[in-house]
Amino acid sequence: MGHVRDLPRGEFGVDVENGFTPKYVIPKEKIKSVNSLVKEAANIDHLWLATDPDREGEAIAWNLLEVINQKSTRPRPSRGEVGKAKSPKYDRVVFHEITRDAVIDAFGHPRKIDMDLVEAQQARRVLDRLVGYKLSPLLWKKVKSGLSAGRVQSVALRLVVDREREIEAFKSEEYWEVLIEVSKVTKVTKESKGGEKFVVKLIQINGEKAEIGNKDQAEKIVADLEKSQYKVTDVRTKDVKKYPSPPFTTSTLQQVASTKFGFTPKRTMRIAQDLYEHGLITYMRTDSVNLAPQAIEAARRYIEKTFGKKYLPNVARKYKVKSKLAQEAHEAIRPTNITVDSSQLTVDSSDHKKLYDLIWRRMVSCQTAEAVVAETQVDVEAVLVRGPVSRFLPASARSKQKSIRDQKDNVELRAVGNPFTTATPRIADILSIALAYELLHSFLLIHDDIIDESSTRRGRTTIHRRYEKKTSRHYGMSQAIVLGDIACFEALDLVNCSSFTDSQKVACFAKIISTIIETGYGEGLDVEYSNRWTNFNNIRQMTELKTAKYTFVGPLTVGAILGKANKSQIDALSKLGLLIGLAFQIQDDILGVFGKEKVVGKSVLGDLREGKNTLLIHKTKEMLSGKKREELARIWGKKNAGNRDLKRVQKLIINSGALFWAENEKAKLVKSAKVYIKSITRDNDLQSSFSELADFVITRDK
């Protein structure tokens, strides 16, 4: 039946000047029904008001009682009938499900009308009228006649407009993702095992996030991946708990019914109303996820009996909404009898069965134990193979910063020789030699960090500092020296365990040992020249020994030896490595003063405090004179130097012209290096790879 009184349709109906008092009238279509109720009320002594258990239902009960009191035809009590009222006595009863037990319980606990709920409904209705009647005429005048504004619809429209503006303001950028289907292979035959396939997503290229901006880039990557070999680098499995969803509220029921069945909100509520009136579900207008204790217990008994105790949590699940405005006294939408599933319904409509089944399943699942799912994450690395000898382009878990020796080894093998008939054994051997140089690099850096007293390298705590934190300074340095030495011998062992010929291994050992000796001399000179004036040629010689020999000359010439290069090719590669190595160190010198600490991964005050006599600083001293040169001498090597000192040094370097010299010098070195590239190989791809490597060395920011 709905509301028996409402604001008049043809007028404002709210007395704004007198406390926003509403003017109520009986709608024309309700007059007959209201008169019938008034007539019946005249013949009874007790009135039971059992309207819906919400704000609207409370208002309907109050309005009906008001109309009965106003229109009552009961005779006034005579003098002898003192105590009898003109209106019948009344009680308000509330139930959330139309079942025998619920109705009996409600009549056993009657109450009076809750005026707080009535006034809340009245305030909502007055607000509807205020907004609609005041704003709608403005819309007719400014936009279009026939439009209407409302307390809810206007706010909803604003949300839609704001979102649409965000969409219009959004600058879309094309992006592509690459997904690869891989399958497990046997270790012996390298053949795929049927059926064991899974899809992986490309997330990194050379250690950096894969950002693919157009179709051409995507196709090039796919072309490379099709030629690649894959290996699993890491497998992580963990148990993930998935908790059940809470029982339905009005809004969540409408959302899920729309998603699963395509029901409109209106259709969902009409069907839910029918189910409620047939006593099959609880009241369907609710924003609460609360459940009655007896309903929870009934669900737990049903789960244990039907599915088994293992599907039942130890403690009953109780849900609460986050909103402070939710009416927790109400219940969520649930079946009135959990033992009745949709197959037992007597209703003919399939829509009714669908919606009931949805509500029933949600109620059962919300009281079950959480699902425990084994979630496995697999990291797969792709290695690009070109021809019988390989060039490696890892798809993940490899950094592009300074770890580039493995690429140099393999590029050079491809350039100068092709002694093997199959690619597979060569990949493992090449990786062994590349890894040997990585270990050698680690060995040298551990010792270098001890000499420089560095606390971080590439954003991580250095080895000796890591051990110092746990014990003492002496212990930290001792452990670091030992670990560095182990890395050195592990490098030699990797070469020894490879399947290269004995003569090739001997040549490798000879080159690695000479690299260690030369780098050691360079490190010694670095210590000797710190905070001490010497000539530029000495600094250059030190740089060649301590940096260029192990970063570029060694890996490139070892690769050439293993590729059976001739002497002229090896000499050319050695000169190439020396030039790129010097350029590499000049870029390091620049980053050591002008780099961003978060990017470089170590303190930019390190070289300053240690008094490192780098090519850049030596050139600055040469180009300064008088007081400015003395100022640099005072600051450089100052143990407690701070950011203010650093900024002053930066200014001296720039003003002296030394930074300009360094930028030009590294560019000249790379240009000279590129001349040797063409004498080493005629392969365009490899020439391009060498050029990219040379350019990267002087443009990197870490």
XYZ file of C-alpha atoms in Angstrom:
702
model
C 0.000 0.000 0.000
C 2.879 2.385 0.767
C 2.500 5.837 2.318
C -0.998 6.933 3.419
C 0.035 10.611 3.629
C 2.515 12.677 1.657
C 3.368 16.249 0.713
C 0.949 17.724 -1.849
C 1.979 17.231 -5.470
C 0.901 20.603 -6.787
C 2.444 22.894 -4.188
C 5.571 23.328 -2.102
C 4.010 21.847 1.036
C 6.710 22.923 3.520
C 6.314 25.880 5.895
C 9.894 27.142 5.884
C 9.112 30.020 8.263
C 7.735 27.713 10.965
C 10.428 25.110 11.482
C 10.042 23.525 8.022
C 6.719 22.026 9.083
C 5.400 19.674 6.398
C 1.830 19.852 5.137
C 0.485 16.328 4.744
C -2.395 15.271 2.481
C -3.843 11.901 1.569
C -3.061 11.067 -2.094
C -6.206 10.659 -4.208
C -5.425 7.039 -5.056
C -5.143 6.211 -1.327
C -8.342 7.900 -0.052
C -10.541 4.822 -0.487
C -8.103 2.510 1.308
C -7.518 5.007 4.102
C -11.256 5.499 4.679
C -11.660 1.725 4.865
C -8.927 1.476 7.498
C -10.411 4.349 9.512
C -13.818 2.653 9.440
C -12.363 -0.650 10.665
C -10.412 1.119 13.389
C -13.654 2.566 14.762
C -14.809 -0.941 15.714
C -11.712 -2.186 17.541
C -10.112 -1.475 20.890
C -6.498 -2.362 20.031
C -4.559 -1.498 16.875
C -1.434 -3.423 15.850
C 0.923 -1.558 13.500
C 3.152 -4.050 11.604
C 4.592 -1.990 8.755
C 8.096 -2.567 7.330
C 10.979 -2.570 9.844
C 12.745 0.519 8.529
C 12.526 4.320 8.519
C 9.831 4.415 5.836
C 7.786 1.731 7.595
C 7.952 3.645 10.874
C 6.706 6.806 9.140
C 3.831 4.905 7.488
C 2.736 3.541 10.883
C 2.838 7.011 12.456
C 0.961 8.653 9.558
C -1.709 5.945 9.639
C -2.194 6.441 13.379
C -2.439 10.208 12.863
C -5.109 9.802 10.164
C -7.116 7.384 12.314
C -7.000 9.806 15.234
C -8.122 12.699 13.030
C -10.870 10.854 11.146
C -12.103 8.513 13.856
C -15.929 8.053 13.890
C -15.919 6.493 17.344
C -18.306 8.346 19.688
C -16.785 10.429 22.417
C -16.840 8.614 25.789
C -19.752 9.499 28.080
C -19.320 10.594 31.652
C -19.781 7.021 32.791
C -17.034 5.748 30.443
C -14.132 7.697 31.855
C -10.829 6.154 30.761
C -11.979 5.162 27.303
C -10.205 7.051 24.513
C -11.671 8.253 21.224
C -8.880 6.363 19.382
C -8.030 2.678 19.942
C -4.929 1.688 21.836
C -2.022 0.757 19.593
C 1.249 -1.193 19.600
C 4.050 -1.285 17.054
C 5.500 -4.686 16.151
C 8.585 -5.278 14.008
C 9.820 -8.451 12.318
C 12.526 -8.903 9.680
C 11.190 -12.123 8.215
C 7.650 -13.317 7.623
C 7.842 -16.636 9.426
C 5.706 -18.082 12.209
C 8.427 -17.821 14.859
C 9.435 -14.284 13.865
C 5.851 -12.985 13.868
C 5.004 -14.608 17.226
C 8.211 -13.207 18.725
C 7.393 -9.717 17.396
C 3.906 -9.719 18.917
C 5.450 -10.878 22.178
C 7.685 -7.789 22.245
C 5.567 -4.812 21.111
C 6.722 -1.211 21.455
C 5.555 2.319 20.706
C 6.349 4.257 17.538
C 9.993 5.360 17.337
C 9.703 9.103 16.706
C 13.439 9.400 15.920
C 12.904 7.192 12.870
C 9.739 9.087 11.948
C 11.515 12.431 12.117
C 14.439 11.056 10.107
C 12.028 10.048 7.329
C 10.266 13.386 7.571
C 13.580 15.266 7.266
C 14.498 13.213 4.189
C 11.136 13.962 2.562
C 11.358 17.683 3.326
C 14.882 17.796 1.888
C 13.634 16.082 -1.265
C 11.002 18.799 -1.664
C 13.359 21.692 -0.844
C 15.983 20.618 -3.364
C 13.541 19.602 -6.072
C 11.249 22.633 -5.916
C 14.043 25.183 -5.587
C 16.509 23.850 -8.164
C 14.256 22.374 -10.841
C 12.873 25.778 -11.998
C 16.461 27.004 -12.326
C 17.220 24.075 -14.625
C 14.137 24.839 -16.714
C 15.302 28.428 -17.105
C 19.008 27.814 -17.726
C 19.138 24.402 -19.383
C 15.924 22.791 -20.584
C 12.321 22.545 -19.483
C 11.217 19.289 -17.948
C 14.501 18.624 -16.150
C 14.439 17.928 -12.441
C 16.902 18.190 -9.562
C 16.881 15.987 -6.497
C 18.579 15.406 -3.168
C 20.162 12.182 -4.427
C 20.116 12.403 -8.211
C 21.862 15.793 -8.336
C 24.755 14.563 -6.186
C 24.954 11.354 -8.232
C 25.022 13.408 -11.424
C 27.858 15.509 -10.005
C 29.880 12.356 -9.310
C 29.310 11.174 -12.876
C 30.315 14.585 -14.289
C 33.477 14.743 -12.156
C 34.483 11.268 -13.289
C 33.779 12.135 -16.929
C 35.964 15.240 -16.627
C 38.765 13.104 -15.201
C 38.404 10.776 -18.173
C 38.510 13.664 -20.642
C 41.541 15.213 -18.912
C 43.405 11.913 -18.874
C 46.193 11.774 -21.419
C 46.084 8.259 -22.740
C 49.341 6.623 -23.719
C 49.634 3.578 -25.893
C 51.147 0.599 -24.152
C 51.618 -3.051 -24.986
C 52.074 -6.162 -22.905
C 53.866 -9.311 -23.969
C 52.602 -12.663 -22.721
C 54.493 -15.856 -23.487
C 53.260 -19.422 -23.311
C 56.060 -21.653 -22.086
C 56.226 -25.364 -21.385
C 58.475 -27.541 -19.283
C 61.275 -29.394 -21.075
C 63.261 -32.472 -20.112
C 66.864 -31.910 -19.082
C 68.211 -34.597 -21.409
C 66.319 -34.179 -24.685
C 65.352 -30.510 -24.313
C 61.958 -31.515 -25.704
C 58.689 -30.127 -24.401
C 56.600 -32.213 -22.052
C 53.080 -32.185 -23.397
C 50.409 -30.454 -21.374
C 52.669 -28.698 -18.837
C 52.206 -25.185 -20.192
C 51.729 -21.857 -18.477
C 51.710 -18.205 -19.473
C 54.259 -15.677 -18.218
C 54.203 -11.904 -18.556
C 57.251 -9.884 -19.597
C 58.040 -7.560 -16.690
C 61.692 -6.569 -17.146
C 64.176 -6.067 -19.957
C 67.821 -5.878 -18.877
C 66.740 -5.359 -15.264
C 64.484 -2.414 -16.040
C 60.699 -2.289 -16.136
C 59.349 -3.365 -19.514
C 57.702 -0.303 -21.030
C 56.470 -1.007 -24.549
C 55.034 2.087 -26.194
C 54.015 0.902 -29.650
C 53.373 -2.065 -31.893
C 56.800 -1.928 -33.562
C 58.574 -2.205 -30.207
C 56.315 -5.067 -29.186
C 56.924 -6.952 -32.428
C 60.698 -6.511 -32.136
C 60.638 -7.847 -28.581
C 58.461 -10.774 -29.639
C 60.866 -11.529 -32.505
C 63.775 -11.627 -30.044
C 61.816 -13.736 -27.569
C 60.960 -16.267 -30.267
C 64.698 -16.849 -30.729
C 65.385 -17.023 -27.006
C 66.039 -19.859 -24.637
C 64.195 -19.816 -21.311
C 65.073 -20.947 -17.856
C 63.276 -20.764 -14.523
C 65.339 -18.636 -12.137
C 63.100 -18.696 -9.094
C 59.958 -20.423 -7.846
C 58.135 -19.108 -4.781
C 55.067 -20.803 -3.343
C 53.021 -19.511 -0.452
C 49.625 -20.255 1.037
C 47.124 -17.462 0.475
C 43.917 -17.287 2.489
C 40.746 -16.168 0.740
C 37.996 -15.139 3.109
C 34.296 -15.409 2.242
C 32.267 -12.334 1.341
C 29.793 -10.966 3.906
C 26.044 -11.578 3.492
C 24.115 -9.315 1.147
C 22.919 -5.793 1.787
C 20.489 -4.114 -0.604
C 23.249 -2.500 -2.678
C 25.535 -5.557 -2.866
C 22.597 -7.780 -3.835
C 21.711 -5.382 -6.644
C 25.323 -5.264 -7.845
C 25.855 -9.027 -7.923
C 22.429 -9.708 -9.473
C 23.278 -7.204 -12.199
C 26.680 -8.804 -12.839
C 25.503 -12.420 -12.798
C 22.008 -12.210 -14.261
C 21.779 -8.789 -15.892
C 18.950 -7.770 -13.532
C 18.206 -4.066 -13.141
C 18.106 -2.795 -9.526
C 14.328 -2.343 -9.834
C 13.840 -5.901 -11.065
C 16.044 -7.275 -8.295
C 14.052 -5.452 -5.619
C 10.709 -6.543 -7.074
C 11.774 -10.201 -6.974
C 13.274 -9.781 -3.498
C 9.996 -8.217 -2.310
C 8.118 -11.300 -3.533
C 10.557 -13.628 -1.775
C 10.190 -11.612 1.434
C 6.394 -11.628 1.287
C 6.464 -15.407 0.778
C 8.516 -15.739 3.957
C 11.610 -17.022 2.123
C 14.114 -14.242 2.908
C 14.565 -11.526 5.497
C 13.694 -7.892 4.837
C 15.433 -6.806 1.643
C 15.970 -3.086 2.333
C 19.000 -2.979 4.591
C 22.520 -1.597 4.727
C 23.592 -3.983 7.485
C 25.689 -7.160 7.258
C 24.727 -8.155 10.779
C 23.192 -11.614 11.304
C 20.981 -12.892 14.108
C 22.805 -15.356 16.428
C 20.216 -18.070 15.728
C 20.716 -17.622 11.968
C 24.486 -18.033 12.353
C 24.080 -21.163 14.458
C 21.605 -22.643 11.964
C 24.076 -22.013 9.122
C 26.947 -23.609 11.069
C 24.872 -26.704 11.829
C 23.921 -26.991 8.149
C 27.547 -26.630 6.972
C 28.851 -29.228 9.420
C 26.101 -31.707 8.547
C 26.234 -31.199 4.770
C 29.907 -30.516 4.017
C 31.821 -31.676 7.078
C 33.491 -30.091 10.079
C 36.668 -29.132 8.173
C 34.669 -26.498 6.273
C 33.536 -24.861 9.506
C 35.660 -22.152 11.194
C 36.352 -22.594 14.906
C 34.589 -19.330 15.710
C 31.393 -18.091 14.082
C 31.913 -15.261 11.621
C 30.337 -11.935 12.568
C 30.319 -9.058 10.123
C 30.093 -5.311 10.581
C 29.943 -2.477 8.081
C 32.464 0.375 8.249
C 29.895 3.141 7.825
C 28.792 4.839 11.047
C 25.381 5.485 9.462
C 24.542 1.814 8.968
C 21.582 0.506 10.967
C 23.217 -2.470 12.685
C 19.962 -3.354 14.459
C 18.745 -4.652 11.108
C 19.889 -7.910 9.587
C 21.557 -8.625 6.289
C 19.506 -10.308 3.552
C 19.450 -14.053 4.177
C 17.175 -17.079 3.765
C 14.709 -17.555 6.600
C 15.413 -21.297 6.547
C 18.960 -22.282 5.596
C 17.971 -25.903 4.984
C 15.744 -24.882 2.053
C 17.740 -24.478 -1.153
C 16.443 -23.226 -4.511
C 15.519 -26.723 -5.706
C 12.892 -26.922 -2.939
C 11.119 -23.653 -3.814
C 7.526 -23.882 -4.991
C 7.682 -20.624 -6.991
C 7.447 -21.069 -10.759
C 9.612 -18.125 -11.840
C 13.211 -18.990 -12.715
C 14.206 -15.431 -11.785
C 12.927 -15.969 -8.257
C 14.910 -19.207 -7.984
C 18.056 -17.528 -9.319
C 17.909 -14.680 -6.828
C 17.036 -16.948 -3.918
C 19.916 -19.271 -4.822
C 22.262 -16.276 -4.888
C 21.149 -15.181 -1.407
C 21.245 -18.751 -0.070
C 24.757 -19.438 -1.374
C 26.098 -16.166 0.014
C 24.636 -16.953 3.446
C 26.140 -20.447 3.502
C 29.549 -19.315 2.228
C 29.806 -16.398 4.674
C 29.947 -18.898 7.552
C 32.428 -21.335 5.986
C 36.151 -21.560 6.703
C 38.474 -19.485 4.560
C 39.898 -21.117 1.444
C 43.645 -21.808 1.505
C 45.140 -21.555 -1.965
C 48.727 -22.370 -2.886
C 49.935 -19.372 -4.902
C 53.047 -19.992 -6.962
C 55.119 -17.253 -8.579
C 57.617 -18.343 -11.199
C 60.387 -16.079 -12.506
C 61.535 -16.978 -16.004
C 64.608 -15.522 -17.706
C 64.899 -15.314 -21.482
C 68.326 -15.542 -23.122
C 68.512 -14.306 -26.697
C 70.687 -16.548 -28.865
C 72.070 -15.334 -32.196
C 73.851 -18.014 -34.209
C 76.088 -20.718 -32.779
C 77.724 -18.260 -30.375
C 75.482 -16.105 -28.239
C 74.767 -12.579 -27.162
C 72.753 -12.392 -23.966
C 69.808 -10.066 -23.433
C 68.180 -11.199 -20.146
C 64.465 -10.463 -19.846
C 64.554 -10.155 -16.076
C 66.643 -10.146 -12.910
C 69.684 -8.466 -14.484
C 70.796 -4.868 -13.929
C 72.017 -2.611 -16.715
C 74.151 -0.447 -14.460
C 77.721 -1.817 -14.292
C 77.085 -5.537 -14.784
C 77.898 -5.546 -18.485
C 80.962 -7.788 -18.652
C 78.943 -10.882 -19.620
C 77.633 -9.044 -22.675
C 81.163 -7.978 -23.645
C 82.457 -11.556 -23.471
C 79.685 -12.901 -25.633
C 79.555 -10.098 -28.153
C 83.258 -10.566 -28.760
C 83.007 -14.319 -29.260
C 80.379 -13.715 -31.906
C 82.621 -11.168 -33.585
C 85.945 -12.964 -33.919
C 85.278 -16.660 -34.221
C 82.892 -19.574 -34.674
C 84.807 -22.659 -33.570
C 81.861 -24.665 -32.251
C 79.208 -26.568 -34.133
C 76.431 -26.393 -31.523
C 75.131 -23.523 -29.426
C 73.929 -25.351 -26.322
C 77.243 -26.271 -24.615
C 78.693 -22.920 -25.573
C 76.060 -20.969 -23.649
C 76.976 -22.649 -20.354
C 80.709 -22.183 -20.987
C 80.351 -18.533 -21.913
C 78.211 -17.916 -18.844
C 80.911 -19.541 -16.700
C 83.582 -17.180 -18.019
C 81.250 -14.178 -17.730
C 80.385 -15.167 -14.173
C 84.081 -15.598 -13.404
C 84.638 -11.947 -14.288
C 81.606 -10.965 -12.195
C 83.150 -12.754 -9.196
C 86.487 -11.146 -9.955
C 84.719 -7.802 -10.034
C 83.110 -8.526 -6.643
C 86.498 -9.534 -5.212
C 88.092 -6.273 -6.326
C 85.162 -4.110 -5.197
C 85.083 -5.666 -1.714
C 88.738 -4.748 -1.251
C 88.160 -1.337 -2.853
C 85.336 -0.602 -0.403
C 87.600 -1.464 2.538
C 90.333 0.843 1.229
C 87.845 3.673 0.610
C 85.940 2.983 3.856
C 82.730 3.064 1.808
C 79.474 2.291 3.604
C 77.277 1.702 0.553
C 77.628 0.556 -3.028
C 74.740 0.714 -5.488
C 72.354 1.445 -2.641
C 73.377 -1.560 -0.516
C 75.514 -1.824 2.599
C 79.062 -2.873 1.739
C 80.293 -6.280 2.955
C 82.645 -5.050 5.687
C 80.050 -2.597 7.036
C 77.439 -5.358 7.110
C 79.628 -7.492 9.381
C 80.680 -4.487 11.466
C 77.052 -3.892 12.425
C 76.951 -7.318 14.044
C 80.345 -7.292 15.781
C 83.448 -5.121 15.483
C 85.220 -3.091 12.802
C 88.152 -5.528 12.698
C 85.789 -8.488 12.343
C 83.913 -6.784 9.505
C 87.070 -6.035 7.535
C 88.464 -9.522 8.157
C 85.322 -11.232 6.912
C 85.141 -8.954 3.884
C 88.758 -9.712 2.915
C 88.137 -13.448 3.246
C 84.917 -13.293 1.212
C 86.659 -11.239 -1.460
C 89.452 -13.792 -1.713
C 86.918 -16.619 -1.958
C 85.184 -14.806 -4.824
C 88.535 -14.537 -6.617
C 89.243 -18.261 -6.345
C 85.655 -19.123 -7.252
C 86.235 -17.174 -10.470
C 89.272 -19.294 -11.288
C 87.365 -22.456 -10.407
C 84.569 -21.530 -12.820
C 87.087 -21.324 -15.649
C 88.622 -24.635 -14.612
C 85.210 -26.384 -14.569
C 84.225 -25.156 -18.038
C 84.429 -27.489 -21.048
C 86.906 -25.353 -22.977
C 90.171 -27.001 -24.036
C 93.127 -27.025 -21.657
C 95.037 -24.553 -23.833
C 92.057 -22.189 -23.800
C 91.765 -22.499 -20.022
C 95.487 -21.763 -19.592
C 95.112 -18.655 -21.757
C 92.095 -17.597 -19.643
C 93.993 -18.148 -16.395
C 96.924 -16.114 -17.692
C 94.688 -13.203 -18.649
C 92.697 -13.271 -15.399
C 95.864 -13.408 -13.300
C 97.410 -10.505 -15.226
C 94.149 -8.593 -14.706
C 94.343 -9.191 -10.937
C 98.001 -8.092 -10.803
C 97.442 -4.970 -12.905
C 94.340 -3.994 -10.944
C 96.245 -4.552 -7.696
C 98.973 -2.170 -8.837
C 96.284 0.345 -9.768
C 94.620 0.088 -6.345
C 98.015 0.600 -4.708
C 98.641 3.729 -6.759
C 95.135 4.973 -5.875
C 96.040 4.767 -2.177
C 99.446 6.335 -2.839
C 98.044 9.314 -4.759
C 95.129 10.121 -2.400
C 95.648 13.613 -0.916
C 98.952 13.892 -2.758
C 99.899 15.957 -5.780
C 101.327 14.100 -8.793
C 101.293 14.581 -12.549
C 98.380 13.884 -14.890
C 100.080 10.940 -16.644
C 100.435 9.109 -13.330
C 96.706 9.555 -12.642
C 95.858 8.288 -16.124
C 98.115 5.239 -15.677
C 96.480 4.523 -12.307
C 93.019 4.742 -13.914
C 93.977 2.381 -16.734
C 95.272 -0.190 -14.249
C 92.610 -0.011 -11.537
C 89.542 0.413 -13.760
C 89.999 -0.196 -17.484
C 91.962 -3.441 -17.161
C 89.331 -5.432 -15.274
C 86.145 -3.727 -16.466
C 86.751 -3.836 -20.218
C 90.202 -4.952 -21.398
C 90.141 -8.264 -19.519
C 86.627 -9.461 -20.462
C 86.989 -8.389 -24.111
C 90.360 -10.043 -24.667
C 89.324 -13.252 -22.869
C 86.303 -13.452 -25.136
C 88.561 -12.963 -28.143
C 90.987 -15.666 -26.968
C 88.163 -18.168 -26.502
C 86.819 -17.221 -29.918
C 90.243 -17.990 -31.457
C 90.874 -14.421 -32.568
C 94.147 -13.470 -34.201
C 96.735 -11.190 -32.570
C 95.672 -8.045 -34.434
C 92.059 -8.549 -33.355
C 93.091 -9.078 -29.730
C 95.290 -5.958 -29.810
C 92.435 -3.922 -31.310
C 90.069 -5.158 -28.606
C 92.601 -4.323 -25.910
C 92.902 -0.737 -27.198
C 89.117 -0.534 -27.491
C 88.725 -1.708 -23.885
C 91.327 0.752 -22.646
C 89.594 3.710 -24.294
C 86.110 2.718 -23.091
C 87.506 1.954 -19.618
C 88.994 5.438 -19.309
C 85.719 6.993 -20.498
C 83.900 4.793 -17.974
C 86.071 6.081 -15.115
C 85.688 9.730 -16.135
C 81.903 9.276 -16.020
C 82.340 7.668 -12.573
C 84.423 10.684 -11.473
C 81.646 13.046 -12.602
C 78.949 10.993 -10.838
C 81.136 10.882 -7.716
C 80.728 14.661 -7.391
C 77.600 15.591 -9.355
C 75.538 12.369 -9.167
C 72.250 11.967 -7.320
C 72.861 9.887 -4.217
C 69.601 7.899 -4.495
C 70.395 6.999 -8.097
C 74.141 6.386 -7.736
C 73.550 4.213 -4.666
C 76.379 5.592 -2.542
C 77.333 8.828 -0.812
C 78.459 11.563 -3.216
C 80.625 12.843 -0.364
C 82.780 9.694 -0.480
C 85.399 10.794 -3.030
C 85.558 14.252 -1.437
C 86.189 12.954 2.098
C 88.693 10.327 0.917
C 90.625 12.900 -1.126
C 90.479 10.743 -4.257
C 92.907 12.048 -6.865
C 90.691 11.355 -9.871
C 91.216 12.533 -13.440
C 88.483 15.151 -12.933
C 89.917 16.516 -9.681
C 93.491 16.494 -10.989
C 92.403 18.446 -14.067
C 90.554 20.914 -11.782
C 93.739 21.483 -9.750
C 95.688 22.019 -12.963
C 93.190 24.576 -14.264
C 92.836 26.518 -10.990
C 95.402 28.868 -9.530
C 96.032 31.007 -6.474
C 93.436 31.129 -3.712
C 90.893 28.985 -5.535
C 93.422 26.190 -5.929
C 94.281 26.510 -2.241
C 90.568 26.409 -1.374
C 90.125 23.154 -3.299
C 93.175 21.700 -1.549
C 91.660 22.604 1.860
C 88.271 21.040 1.114
C 89.310 17.968 -0.887
C 90.172 15.212 1.595
C 88.370 16.907 4.495
C 87.069 13.994 6.602
C 84.002 15.830 7.895
C 83.115 17.526 4.595
C 79.395 18.236 4.205
C 76.951 19.318 1.524
C 78.097 22.944 1.677
C 81.675 21.814 0.938
C 80.399 19.633 -1.898
C 78.542 22.532 -3.495
C 81.672 24.677 -3.270
C 83.762 21.956 -4.944
C 81.140 21.570 -7.665
C 81.331 25.303 -8.338
C 85.148 25.227 -8.491
C 85.081 22.307 -10.941
C 82.560 24.034 -13.198
C 84.213 27.472 -13.078
C 87.664 26.030 -13.740
C 86.459 24.412 -16.958
C 87.370 20.911 -15.720
C 83.808 19.603 -16.073
C 83.725 20.838 -19.666
C 87.077 19.096 -20.242
C 85.768 15.828 -18.732
C 82.633 15.821 -20.890
C 84.723 16.427 -24.016
C 87.423 13.929 -23.049
C 85.032 11.033 -22.491
C 83.288 11.820 -25.798
C 86.681 11.836 -27.605
C 87.631 8.506 -26.003
C 84.376 6.892 -27.129
C 84.756 8.342 -30.623
C 88.268 6.857 -30.859
C 86.995 3.530 -29.528
C 84.371 3.332 -32.246
C 87.119 3.503 -34.884
C 88.502 0.190 -33.610
C 85.077 -1.451 -33.770
C 85.080 -1.549 -37.569
C 88.514 -3.172 -37.612
C 87.307 -5.933 -35.294
C 84.137 -7.072 -37.088
C 82.097 -6.387 -40.201
C 78.902 -7.640 -38.574
C 76.513 -4.650 -38.503
C 74.627 -5.991 -35.461
C 77.835 -6.364 -33.484
C 79.145 -2.979 -34.561
C 75.853 -1.532 -33.344
C 76.137 -3.459 -30.057
C 79.649 -2.137 -29.422
C 78.542 1.409 -30.235
C 75.565 1.139 -27.870
C 77.874 -0.158 -25.137
C 80.309 2.728 -25.653
C 77.528 5.328 -25.610
C 75.946 3.797 -22.514
C 79.247 4.000 -20.625
C 79.320 7.824 -20.802
C 75.583 8.548 -20.520
C 74.655 6.356 -17.537
C 73.501 8.046 -14.339
C 74.627 5.366 -11.896
